[in-house]
PDB file of C-alpha atoms in Angstrom:
ATOM      1  CA  MET A 569     -12.116 -13.005  50.973  1.00  0.00           C
ATOM      2  CA  SER A 570      -9.163 -15.335  51.477  1.00  0.00           C
ATOM      3  CA  ASN A 571      -8.087 -17.168  54.675  1.00  0.00           C
ATOM      4  CA  LEU A 572      -5.572 -15.150  56.763  1.00  0.00           C
ATOM      5  CA  GLY A 573      -3.148 -16.223  59.318  1.00  0.00           C
ATOM      6  CA  LEU A 574      -2.968 -14.344  62.685  1.00  0.00           C
ATOM      7  CA  ILE A 575      -0.195 -13.927  65.153  1.00  0.00           C
ATOM      8  CA  ASP A 576      -0.383 -12.459  68.577  1.00  0.00           C
ATOM      9  CA  ILE A 577       3.219 -12.074  70.021  1.00  0.00           C
ATOM     10  CA  GLY A 578       3.043 -11.791  73.944  1.00  0.00           C
ATOM     11  CA  GLY A 579       5.761 -11.676  76.554  1.00  0.00           C
ATOM     12  CA  THR A 580       5.118 -15.359  77.686  1.00  0.00           C
ATOM     13  CA  SER A 581       2.983 -16.841  74.943  1.00  0.00           C
ATOM     14  CA  ILE A 582       2.043 -16.531  71.361  1.00  0.00           C
ATOM     15  CA  LYS A 583      -1.353 -16.824  70.160  1.00  0.00           C
ATOM     16  CA  LEU A 584      -2.254 -17.952  66.734  1.00  0.00           C
ATOM     17  CA  ALA A 585      -5.211 -18.242  64.775  1.00  0.00           C
ATOM     18  CA  VAL A 586      -6.962 -18.114  61.439  1.00  0.00           C
ATOM     19  CA  MET A 587      -9.647 -15.703  60.169  1.00  0.00           C
ATOM     20  CA  GLN A 588     -11.825 -17.931  57.736  1.00  0.00           C
ATOM     21  CA  GLY A 589     -14.344 -15.342  56.292  1.00  0.00           C
ATOM     22  CA  GLN A 590     -15.580 -13.496  59.372  1.00  0.00           C
ATOM     23  CA  GLU A 591     -14.994 -16.537  61.731  1.00  0.00           C
ATOM     24  CA  LEU A 592     -12.157 -16.548  64.003  1.00  0.00           C
ATOM     25  CA  LYS A 593     -10.595 -20.086  64.413  1.00  0.00           C
ATOM     26  CA  LYS A 594      -8.303 -20.164  67.280  1.00  0.00           C
ATOM     27  CA  LEU A 595      -5.343 -22.450  67.204  1.00  0.00           C
ATOM     28  CA  PRO A 596      -3.025 -23.750  70.060  1.00  0.00           C
ATOM     29  CA  SER A 597      -0.728 -21.304  71.494  1.00  0.00           C
ATOM     30  CA  ILE A 598       2.726 -21.647  71.835  1.00  0.00           C
ATOM     31  CA  PRO A 599       5.364 -20.405  74.401  1.00  0.00           C
ATOM     32  CA  THR A 600       7.191 -17.123  73.466  1.00  0.00           C
ATOM     33  CA  PRO A 601      10.732 -18.485  72.414  1.00  0.00           C
ATOM     34  CA  LYS A 602      13.933 -17.204  74.161  1.00  0.00           C
ATOM     35  CA  THR A 603      15.891 -16.399  70.944  1.00  0.00           C
ATOM     36  CA  LEU A 604      15.244 -15.004  67.520  1.00  0.00           C
ATOM     37  CA  GLU A 605      16.389 -18.117  65.750  1.00  0.00           C
ATOM     38  CA  GLU A 606      13.791 -20.178  67.845  1.00  0.00           C
ATOM     39  CA  PHE A 607      11.036 -17.599  67.188  1.00  0.00           C
ATOM     40  CA  TYR A 608      11.706 -17.856  63.535  1.00  0.00           C
ATOM     41  CA  SER A 609      11.611 -21.540  63.530  1.00  0.00           C
ATOM     42  CA  GLU A 610       8.364 -21.853  65.550  1.00  0.00           C
ATOM     43  CA  LEU A 611       6.568 -19.274  63.582  1.00  0.00           C
ATOM     44  CA  THR A 612       7.647 -20.557  60.363  1.00  0.00           C
ATOM     45  CA  LYS A 613       6.612 -24.131  61.420  1.00  0.00           C
ATOM     46  CA  ASN A 614       3.204 -22.819  62.454  1.00  0.00           C
ATOM     47  CA  VAL A 615       2.637 -20.757  59.540  1.00  0.00           C
ATOM     48  CA  THR A 616       3.583 -23.454  57.054  1.00  0.00           C
ATOM     49  CA  ALA A 617       0.899 -25.832  58.964  1.00  0.00           C
ATOM     50  CA  MET A 618      -1.682 -23.013  58.203  1.00  0.00           C
ATOM     51  CA  LYS A 619      -0.656 -22.569  54.814  1.00  0.00           C
ATOM     52  CA  SER A 620      -1.202 -26.418  54.134  1.00  0.00           C
ATOM     53  CA  GLU A 621      -4.427 -26.819  56.311  1.00  0.00           C
ATOM     54  CA  TYR A 622      -6.099 -23.466  55.694  1.00  0.00           C
ATOM     55  CA  GLU A 623      -4.558 -22.090  52.358  1.00  0.00           C
ATOM     56  CA  ILE A 624      -3.822 -18.887  54.059  1.00  0.00           C
ATOM     57  CA  THR A 625      -2.649 -15.965  51.671  1.00  0.00           C
ATOM     58  CA  GLY A 626      -1.131 -13.686  54.136  1.00  0.00           C
ATOM     59  CA  VAL A 627      -0.147 -13.241  57.869  1.00  0.00           C
ATOM     60  CA  GLY A 628      -1.254 -10.349  60.210  1.00  0.00           C
ATOM     61  CA  ILE A 629       0.729  -9.849  63.539  1.00  0.00           C
ATOM     62  CA  SER A 630       0.001  -8.035  66.525  1.00  0.00           C
ATOM     63  CA  SER A 631       3.323  -7.100  68.360  1.00  0.00           C
ATOM     64  CA  PRO A 632       4.557  -5.453  71.564  1.00  0.00           C
ATOM     65  CA  GLY A 633       6.785  -2.264  70.877  1.00  0.00           C
ATOM     66  CA  ALA A 634       6.364   0.679  68.697  1.00  0.00           C
ATOM     67  CA  VAL A 635       5.903  -0.783  65.222  1.00  0.00           C
ATOM     68  CA  ASN A 636       7.114   1.569  62.315  1.00  0.00           C
ATOM     69  CA  LYS A 637       4.715   0.817  59.491  1.00  0.00           C
ATOM     70  CA  LYS A 638       7.012   2.679  57.033  1.00  0.00           C
ATOM     71  CA  THR A 639      10.141   0.459  57.803  1.00  0.00           C
ATOM     72  CA  GLY A 640       8.825  -2.683  59.311  1.00  0.00           C
ATOM     73  CA  VAL A 641      11.100  -2.329  62.255  1.00  0.00           C
ATOM     74  CA  VAL A 642       9.813  -2.683  65.750  1.00  0.00           C
ATOM     75  CA  GLU A 643      11.184   0.235  67.698  1.00  0.00           C
ATOM     76  CA  GLY A 644      11.152   1.013  71.359  1.00  0.00           C
ATOM     77  CA  ALA A 645      11.451  -1.854  73.853  1.00  0.00           C
ATOM     78  CA  SER A 646       9.375  -4.739  75.175  1.00  0.00           C
ATOM     79  CA  ALA A 647       9.732  -8.010  77.059  1.00  0.00           C
ATOM     80  CA  ILE A 648      10.869  -9.633  73.922  1.00  0.00           C
ATOM     81  CA  PRO A 649      14.246  -7.861  73.221  1.00  0.00           C
ATOM     82  CA  TYR A 650      15.157  -9.641  70.214  1.00  0.00           C
ATOM     83  CA  ILE A 651      12.353  -8.561  67.997  1.00  0.00           C
ATOM     84  CA  HIS A 652      13.527  -4.780  68.131  1.00  0.00           C
ATOM     85  CA  ASN A 653      15.472  -2.589  65.845  1.00  0.00           C
ATOM     86  CA  PHE A 654      15.810  -4.336  62.594  1.00  0.00           C
ATOM     87  CA  GLU A 655      13.609  -5.113  59.556  1.00  0.00           C
ATOM     88  CA  ILE A 656      11.528  -8.018  61.079  1.00  0.00           C
ATOM     89  CA  GLN A 657       8.463  -7.802  59.010  1.00  0.00           C
ATOM     90  CA  GLN A 658      10.372  -8.133  55.818  1.00  0.00           C
ATOM     91  CA  ALA A 659      12.408 -11.159  57.355  1.00  0.00           C
ATOM     92  CA  LEU A 660       9.113 -13.010  58.386  1.00  0.00           C
ATOM     93  CA  SER A 661       7.596 -12.219  54.906  1.00  0.00           C
ATOM     94  CA  LYS A 662      10.468 -13.756  53.432  1.00  0.00           C
ATOM     95  CA  LYS A 663      10.418 -16.904  55.519  1.00  0.00           C
ATOM     96  CA  PHE A 664       6.795 -17.573  55.362  1.00  0.00           C
ATOM     97  CA  GLY A 665       6.775 -16.782  51.617  1.00  0.00           C
ATOM     98  CA  LEU A 666       3.421 -14.578  52.276  1.00  0.00           C
ATOM     99  CA  PRO A 667       2.830 -10.746  52.796  1.00  0.00           C
ATOM    100  CA  VAL A 668       2.926  -9.962  56.327  1.00  0.00           C
ATOM    101  CA  SER A 669       1.620  -6.899  58.290  1.00  0.00           C
ATOM    102  CA  MET A 670       2.667  -5.928  61.827  1.00  0.00           C
ATOM    103  CA  GLU A 671       1.049  -3.528  64.182  1.00  0.00           C
ATOM    104  CA  ASN A 672       1.364  -2.685  68.059  1.00  0.00           C
ATOM    105  CA  ASP A 673      -0.827  -4.636  70.193  1.00  0.00           C
ATOM    106  CA  ALA A 674      -2.736  -1.825  71.756  1.00  0.00           C
ATOM    107  CA  ASN A 675      -3.534  -0.458  68.270  1.00  0.00           C
ATOM    108  CA  CYS A 676      -4.666  -3.896  67.175  1.00  0.00           C
ATOM    109  CA  ALA A 677      -7.002  -4.000  69.833  1.00  0.00           C
ATOM    110  CA  ALA A 678      -8.340  -0.600  69.161  1.00  0.00           C
ATOM    111  CA  LEU A 679      -8.994  -1.593  65.411  1.00  0.00           C
ATOM    112  CA  ALA A 680     -10.852  -4.712  66.632  1.00  0.00           C
ATOM    113  CA  GLU A 681     -13.195  -2.530  68.595  1.00  0.00           C
ATOM    114  CA  LEU A 682     -13.574  -0.047  65.683  1.00  0.00           C
ATOM    115  CA  SER A 683     -14.204  -2.719  63.144  1.00  0.00           C
ATOM    116  CA  SER A 684     -16.927  -4.901  64.806  1.00  0.00           C
ATOM    117  CA  GLY A 685     -16.509  -4.256  68.631  1.00  0.00           C
ATOM    118  CA  ALA A 686     -17.664  -1.409  70.980  1.00  0.00           C
ATOM    119  CA  GLY A 687     -16.733   1.309  68.325  1.00  0.00           C
ATOM    120  CA  LYS A 688     -18.252  -0.281  65.251  1.00  0.00           C
ATOM    121  CA  ASP A 689     -20.480   2.657  64.447  1.00  0.00           C
ATOM    122  CA  VAL A 690     -18.058   5.487  64.765  1.00  0.00           C
ATOM    123  CA  SER A 691     -14.983   6.865  62.703  1.00  0.00           C
ATOM    124  CA  SER A 692     -12.787   8.265  65.610  1.00  0.00           C
ATOM    125  CA  LEU A 693     -12.097   6.829  68.980  1.00  0.00           C
ATOM    126  CA  LEU A 694      -9.567   6.677  71.515  1.00  0.00           C
ATOM    127  CA  PHE A 695      -8.777   3.399  73.237  1.00  0.00           C
ATOM    128  CA  LEU A 696      -7.258   3.355  76.765  1.00  0.00           C
ATOM    129  CA  ILE A 697      -5.970  -0.017  78.151  1.00  0.00           C
ATOM    130  CA  ILE A 698      -5.719   0.195  81.893  1.00  0.00           C
ATOM    131  CA  GLY A 699      -3.182  -2.508  83.225  1.00  0.00           C
ATOM    132  CA  THR A 700       0.253  -2.022  84.925  1.00  0.00           C
ATOM    133  CA  GLY A 701       0.265   1.281  83.221  1.00  0.00           C
ATOM    134  CA  VAL A 702      -2.098   3.185  80.935  1.00  0.00           C
ATOM    135  CA  GLY A 703      -1.346   2.748  77.339  1.00  0.00           C
ATOM    136  CA  GLY A 704      -3.660   2.877  74.179  1.00  0.00           C
ATOM    137  CA  SER A 705      -4.545   4.143  70.627  1.00  0.00           C
ATOM    138  CA  VAL A 706      -5.767   7.106  68.715  1.00  0.00           C
ATOM    139  CA  ILE A 707      -7.966   6.433  65.803  1.00  0.00           C
ATOM    140  CA  ILE A 708      -9.079   9.247  63.358  1.00  0.00           C
ATOM    141  CA  ASN A 709     -10.878   8.563  60.383  1.00  0.00           C
ATOM    142  CA  HIS A 710     -10.811   4.640  60.754  1.00  0.00           C
ATOM    143  CA  GLN A 711      -6.849   5.123  60.748  1.00  0.00           C
ATOM    144  CA  ILE A 712      -4.353   4.730  63.651  1.00  0.00           C
ATOM    145  CA  TRP A 713      -2.619   8.012  64.565  1.00  0.00           C
ATOM    146  CA  HIS A 714       0.940   6.782  65.172  1.00  0.00           C
ATOM    147  CA  GLY A 715       2.549  10.177  65.841  1.00  0.00           C
ATOM    148  CA  ALA A 716       5.692  11.725  64.860  1.00  0.00           C
ATOM    149  CA  HIS A 717       7.688   9.409  67.242  1.00  0.00           C
ATOM    150  CA  LEU A 718       5.305   6.493  67.216  1.00  0.00           C
ATOM    151  CA  PHE A 719       4.042   7.474  70.697  1.00  0.00           C
ATOM    152  CA  GLY A 720       0.445   8.212  69.572  1.00  0.00           C
ATOM    153  CA  GLY A 721      -1.899   6.754  72.366  1.00  0.00           C
ATOM    154  CA  GLU A 722       0.845   6.634  75.087  1.00  0.00           C
ATOM    155  CA  PHE A 723      -1.557   8.259  77.449  1.00  0.00           C
ATOM    156  CA  GLY A 724       0.111   6.935  80.611  1.00  0.00           C
ATOM    157  CA  PHE A 725       2.916   9.458  80.280  1.00  0.00           C
ATOM    158  CA  THR A 726       0.578  12.505  80.583  1.00  0.00           C
ATOM    159  CA  LEU A 727       0.794  14.287  83.909  1.00  0.00           C
ATOM    160  CA  VAL A 728      -2.202  14.365  86.433  1.00  0.00           C
ATOM    161  CA  ASP A 729      -0.797  16.655  88.857  1.00  0.00           C
ATOM    162  CA  ASP A 730       2.850  18.198  89.330  1.00  0.00           C
ATOM    163  CA  LYS A 731       4.689  14.794  89.699  1.00  0.00           C
ATOM    164  CA  SER A 732       2.248  12.009  88.970  1.00  0.00           C
ATOM    165  CA  THR A 733       1.366  10.394  85.662  1.00  0.00           C
ATOM    166  CA  LEU A 734      -1.684   8.772  84.608  1.00  0.00           C
ATOM    167  CA  SER A 735      -0.085   5.483  84.934  1.00  0.00           C
ATOM    168  CA  ASN A 736       0.873   6.292  88.509  1.00  0.00           C
ATOM    169  CA  LEU A 737      -2.643   7.234  89.558  1.00  0.00           C
ATOM    170  CA  ALA A 738      -5.275   5.732  87.189  1.00  0.00           C
ATOM    171  CA  THR A 739      -4.605   1.984  87.602  1.00  0.00           C
ATOM    172  CA  SER A 740      -5.460  -0.608  89.981  1.00  0.00           C
ATOM    173  CA  VAL A 741      -1.897  -1.504  90.199  1.00  0.00           C
ATOM    174  CA  GLY A 742      -1.102   2.124  91.439  1.00  0.00           C
ATOM    175  CA  VAL A 743      -4.146   1.731  93.847  1.00  0.00           C
ATOM    176  CA  ALA A 744      -2.575  -1.375  95.357  1.00  0.00           C
ATOM    177  CA  GLU A 745       0.935   0.180  95.602  1.00  0.00           C
ATOM    178  CA  ARG A 746      -0.371   3.361  97.517  1.00  0.00           C
ATOM    179  CA  TYR A 747      -2.571   1.537  99.784  1.00  0.00           C
ATOM    180  CA  ASN A 748       0.366  -1.115 100.669  1.00  0.00           C
ATOM    181  CA  GLU A 749       2.944   1.731 101.069  1.00  0.00           C
ATOM    182  CA  ASN A 750       0.801   3.665 103.420  1.00  0.00           C
ATOM    183  CA  SER A 751       0.007   0.652 105.560  1.00  0.00           C
ATOM    184  CA  LYS A 752       1.558   0.021 108.817  1.00  0.00           C
ATOM    185  CA  PRO A 753       2.733  -2.752 108.927  1.00  0.00           C
ATOM    186  CA  LYS A 754       3.104  -2.663 105.122  1.00  0.00           C
ATOM    187  CA  THR A 755       0.522  -4.967 103.402  1.00  0.00           C
ATOM    188  CA  ASN A 756       0.797  -6.864 100.212  1.00  0.00           C
ATOM    189  CA  TYR A 757      -2.809  -6.477  98.567  1.00  0.00           C
ATOM    190  CA  THR A 758      -3.594  -6.802  94.989  1.00  0.00           C
ATOM    191  CA  GLY A 759      -5.614  -4.116  93.237  1.00  0.00           C
ATOM    192  CA  LYS A 760      -8.744  -6.170  93.254  1.00  0.00           C
ATOM    193  CA  GLU A 761      -8.346  -6.812  97.029  1.00  0.00           C
ATOM    194  CA  VAL A 762      -7.908  -3.098  97.572  1.00  0.00           C
ATOM    195  CA  PHE A 763     -11.116  -2.519  95.667  1.00  0.00           C
ATOM    196  CA  ASP A 764     -12.978  -5.339  97.703  1.00  0.00           C
ATOM    197  CA  LEU A 765     -11.673  -3.583 100.953  1.00  0.00           C
ATOM    198  CA  ALA A 766     -13.267  -0.184  99.632  1.00  0.00           C
ATOM    199  CA  ASP A 767     -16.451  -2.013  99.036  1.00  0.00           C
ATOM    200  CA  ASN A 768     -16.372  -3.332 102.580  1.00  0.00           C
ATOM    201  CA  GLY A 769     -15.954  -0.086 103.988  1.00  0.00           C
ATOM    202  CA  ASP A 770     -12.276   0.558 104.436  1.00  0.00           C
ATOM    203  CA  LEU A 771     -11.933   4.287 104.249  1.00  0.00           C
ATOM    204  CA  ARG A 772      -7.996   4.279 103.177  1.00  0.00           C
ATOM    205  CA  ALA A 773      -9.003   1.657 100.332  1.00  0.00           C
ATOM    206  CA  GLN A 774     -11.944   4.063  99.348  1.00  0.00           C
ATOM    207  CA  LYS A 775      -9.725   6.956  99.330  1.00  0.00           C
ATOM    208  CA  GLU A 776      -7.218   5.358  96.809  1.00  0.00           C
ATOM    209  CA  VAL A 777     -10.047   3.886  94.812  1.00  0.00           C
ATOM    210  CA  GLN A 778     -11.419   7.536  94.483  1.00  0.00           C
ATOM    211  CA  THR A 779      -8.062   8.733  93.340  1.00  0.00           C
ATOM    212  CA  MET A 780      -7.912   6.391  90.619  1.00  0.00           C
ATOM    213  CA  TYR A 781     -11.407   7.412  89.362  1.00  0.00           C
ATOM    214  CA  TYR A 782     -10.663  11.072  89.520  1.00  0.00           C
ATOM    215  CA  SER A 783      -7.297  10.797  87.820  1.00  0.00           C
ATOM    216  CA  LEU A 784      -8.829   8.669  85.008  1.00  0.00           C
ATOM    217  CA  ALA A 785     -11.692  11.178  84.725  1.00  0.00           C
ATOM    218  CA  LYS A 786      -9.191  14.018  84.503  1.00  0.00           C
ATOM    219  CA  GLY A 787      -7.332  12.182  81.765  1.00  0.00           C
ATOM    220  CA  ILE A 788     -10.198  11.451  79.770  1.00  0.00           C
ATOM    221  CA  TYR A 789     -11.550  14.824  80.181  1.00  0.00           C
ATOM    222  CA  ASN A 790      -8.216  16.331  78.841  1.00  0.00           C
ATOM    223  CA  LEU A 791      -8.015  13.723  76.049  1.00  0.00           C
ATOM    224  CA  GLN A 792     -11.758  14.662  75.059  1.00  0.00           C
ATOM    225  CA  TYR A 793     -10.673  18.096  74.619  1.00  0.00           C
ATOM    226  CA  SER A 794      -7.563  17.375  72.785  1.00  0.00           C
ATOM    227  CA  PHE A 795      -8.858  14.956  70.062  1.00  0.00           C
ATOM    228  CA  ASP A 796     -12.714  15.376  70.425  1.00  0.00           C
ATOM    229  CA  PRO A 797     -13.291  11.761  69.460  1.00  0.00           C
ATOM    230  CA  GLU A 798     -16.633  10.161  69.015  1.00  0.00           C
ATOM    231  CA  LEU A 799     -16.033   7.527  71.710  1.00  0.00           C
ATOM    232  CA  ILE A 800     -13.576   6.579  74.345  1.00  0.00           C
ATOM    233  CA  VAL A 801     -13.410   2.819  74.771  1.00  0.00           C
ATOM    234  CA  LEU A 802     -11.794   1.303  77.919  1.00  0.00           C
ATOM    235  CA  GLY A 803      -9.997  -1.901  78.102  1.00  0.00           C
ATOM    236  CA  GLY A 804      -7.619  -3.851  80.529  1.00  0.00           C
ATOM    237  CA  ALA A 805      -9.026  -6.210  83.472  1.00  0.00           C
ATOM    238  CA  VAL A 806     -10.317  -3.182  85.405  1.00  0.00           C
ATOM    239  CA  SER A 807     -12.934  -2.326  82.604  1.00  0.00           C
ATOM    240  CA  ASN A 808     -14.921  -5.422  83.734  1.00  0.00           C
ATOM    241  CA  ASN A 809     -15.424  -3.367  87.043  1.00  0.00           C
ATOM    242  CA  PRO A 810     -19.154  -2.367  86.764  1.00  0.00           C
ATOM    243  CA  HIS A 811     -18.536   0.580  89.058  1.00  0.00           C
ATOM    244  CA  LEU A 812     -15.767   1.871  86.787  1.00  0.00           C
ATOM    245  CA  ILE A 813     -17.435   3.937  84.107  1.00  0.00           C
ATOM    246  CA  PRO A 814     -20.364   5.243  86.295  1.00  0.00           C
ATOM    247  CA  GLU A 815     -17.739   6.461  88.888  1.00  0.00           C
ATOM    248  CA  VAL A 816     -15.632   7.952  86.269  1.00  0.00           C
ATOM    249  CA  ASN A 817     -18.627   9.815  84.897  1.00  0.00           C
ATOM    250  CA  LYS A 818     -19.401  11.230  88.104  1.00  0.00           C
ATOM    251  CA  GLU A 819     -15.862  12.729  88.451  1.00  0.00           C
ATOM    252  CA  ILE A 820     -16.107  14.096  84.868  1.00  0.00           C
ATOM    253  CA  GLU A 821     -19.381  15.769  85.903  1.00  0.00           C
ATOM    254  CA  LYS A 822     -17.682  17.457  88.854  1.00  0.00           C
ATOM    255  CA  ILE A 823     -14.903  18.841  86.413  1.00  0.00           C
ATOM    256  CA  ARG A 824     -17.484  19.973  83.947  1.00  0.00           C
ATOM    257  CA  LYS A 825     -19.199  22.102  86.690  1.00  0.00           C
ATOM    258  CA  VAL A 826     -15.843  23.748  87.290  1.00  0.00           C
ATOM    259  CA  VAL A 827     -14.992  24.444  83.743  1.00  0.00           C
ATOM    260  CA  LYS A 828     -18.519  25.658  82.641  1.00  0.00           C
ATOM    261  CA  ILE A 829     -17.674  26.477  79.199  1.00  0.00           C
ATOM    262  CA  ALA A 830     -17.123  22.566  78.782  1.00  0.00           C
ATOM    263  CA  SER A 831     -20.242  21.582  76.827  1.00  0.00           C
ATOM    264  CA  ILE A 832     -18.808  17.930  75.640  1.00  0.00           C
ATOM    265  CA  LYS A 833     -19.574  15.048  77.780  1.00  0.00           C
ATOM    266  CA  PRO A 834     -17.135  12.300  76.674  1.00  0.00           C
ATOM    267  CA  GLN A 835     -18.860   8.998  75.762  1.00  0.00           C
ATOM    268  CA  ILE A 836     -17.220   6.168  77.461  1.00  0.00           C
ATOM    269  CA  VAL A 837     -17.861   2.498  76.984  1.00  0.00           C
ATOM    270  CA  PRO A 838     -16.226  -0.792  77.827  1.00  0.00           C
ATOM    271  CA  CYS A 839     -14.372  -2.712  75.358  1.00  0.00           C
ATOM    272  CA  GLN A 840     -16.131  -5.678  73.753  1.00  0.00           C
ATOM    273  CA  TYR A 841     -13.356  -7.932  72.917  1.00  0.00           C
ATOM    274  CA  THR A 842     -10.762  -9.232  75.458  1.00  0.00           C
ATOM    275  CA  ASP A 843      -8.501 -12.152  74.730  1.00  0.00           C
ATOM    276  CA  GLU A 844      -9.299 -12.098  70.945  1.00  0.00           C
ATOM    277  CA  ALA A 845      -8.912  -8.322  70.505  1.00  0.00           C
ATOM    278  CA  ASN A 846      -5.312  -8.333  69.210  1.00  0.00           C
ATOM    279  CA  LEU A 847      -5.793 -11.132  66.862  1.00  0.00           C
ATOM    280  CA  ARG A 848      -8.916  -9.485  65.350  1.00  0.00           C
ATOM    281  CA  GLY A 849      -7.301  -6.348  64.948  1.00  0.00           C
ATOM    282  CA  ALA A 850      -4.190  -7.838  63.255  1.00  0.00           C
ATOM    283  CA  TYR A 851      -6.627  -9.027  60.844  1.00  0.00           C
ATOM    284  CA  VAL A 852      -8.107  -5.433  60.289  1.00  0.00           C
ATOM    285  CA  ASP A 853      -4.469  -4.082  60.126  1.00  0.00           C
ATOM    286  CA  PHE A 854      -3.471  -6.402  57.255  1.00  0.00           C
ATOM    287  CA  TYR A 855      -6.198  -5.330  54.953  1.00  0.00           C
ATOM    288  CA  GLN A 856      -5.475  -1.845  55.757  1.00  0.00           C
ATOM    289  CA  THR A 857      -1.771  -2.428  54.780  1.00  0.00           C
ATOM    290  CA  TYR A 858      -2.609  -4.531  51.760  1.00  0.00           C
ATOM    291  CA  PRO A 859      -6.033  -3.263  50.556  1.00  0.00           C
ATOM    292  CA  GLU A 860      -5.436  -4.989  47.159  1.00  0.00           C
ATOM    293  CA  GLU A 861      -5.391  -8.321  48.965  1.00  0.00           C
ATOM    294  CA  LYS A 862      -9.076  -7.806  49.518  1.00  0.00           C
TER     295      LYS A 862
END
């Protein structure tokens, strides 16, 4: 299989790598440019160097925003406004002189887990990224389900109760916001610090952490009975918390006792890849986009 150039576009930096066979060779990252002209210039320069040194035959890109695979347009919005709402994939392909694939970063991370990570033995999974909000991806029969409006996997918009979304309640950011808001005087703890307070017996911190576990459990339960995936993979920094999955499983068991007809217990695992996930997924997406290149 040919060498492939890989690009992971982030709000502050752009990661670069080359996949040689099955080995990911990371290259130095670059700061995310401020303008489209500079963006084109920097990426073209780096891809030209990859072509010279590694003889790459294509470029796979992980991007923020709602990537429309049919049109090559990055729809929606992100921290990099200049990449949106025009045929950027075709423009990059022309500048690089190579075939280019693009996919949303959460979808890339899910593809990485599916191909060689936590989900390598299944054909369907849901991937939840728990960060500032809750994003993610739906994979059915090894393919991303983008949805009619490119909102497939935007689990954070779902409601947990009458007025609060999964993103409001099921993130460590939300835990910190609620704790700080209800403190007198107001505090400025991070999510991790509130978790530490909970571990040290702070009852209010324990209440907010428990709200997160319950909300995530309720969201996962509903998603299991909506899509019925083989596996649910959790990503984001909080997925490193060893208490997360056991506590969420406890809350799911409580729900299943209330809904006695619920026979399926969701299979929840932490993600395997962290900072490499988007790059590895861009590699998978390239060969799904251009199967003839294999």
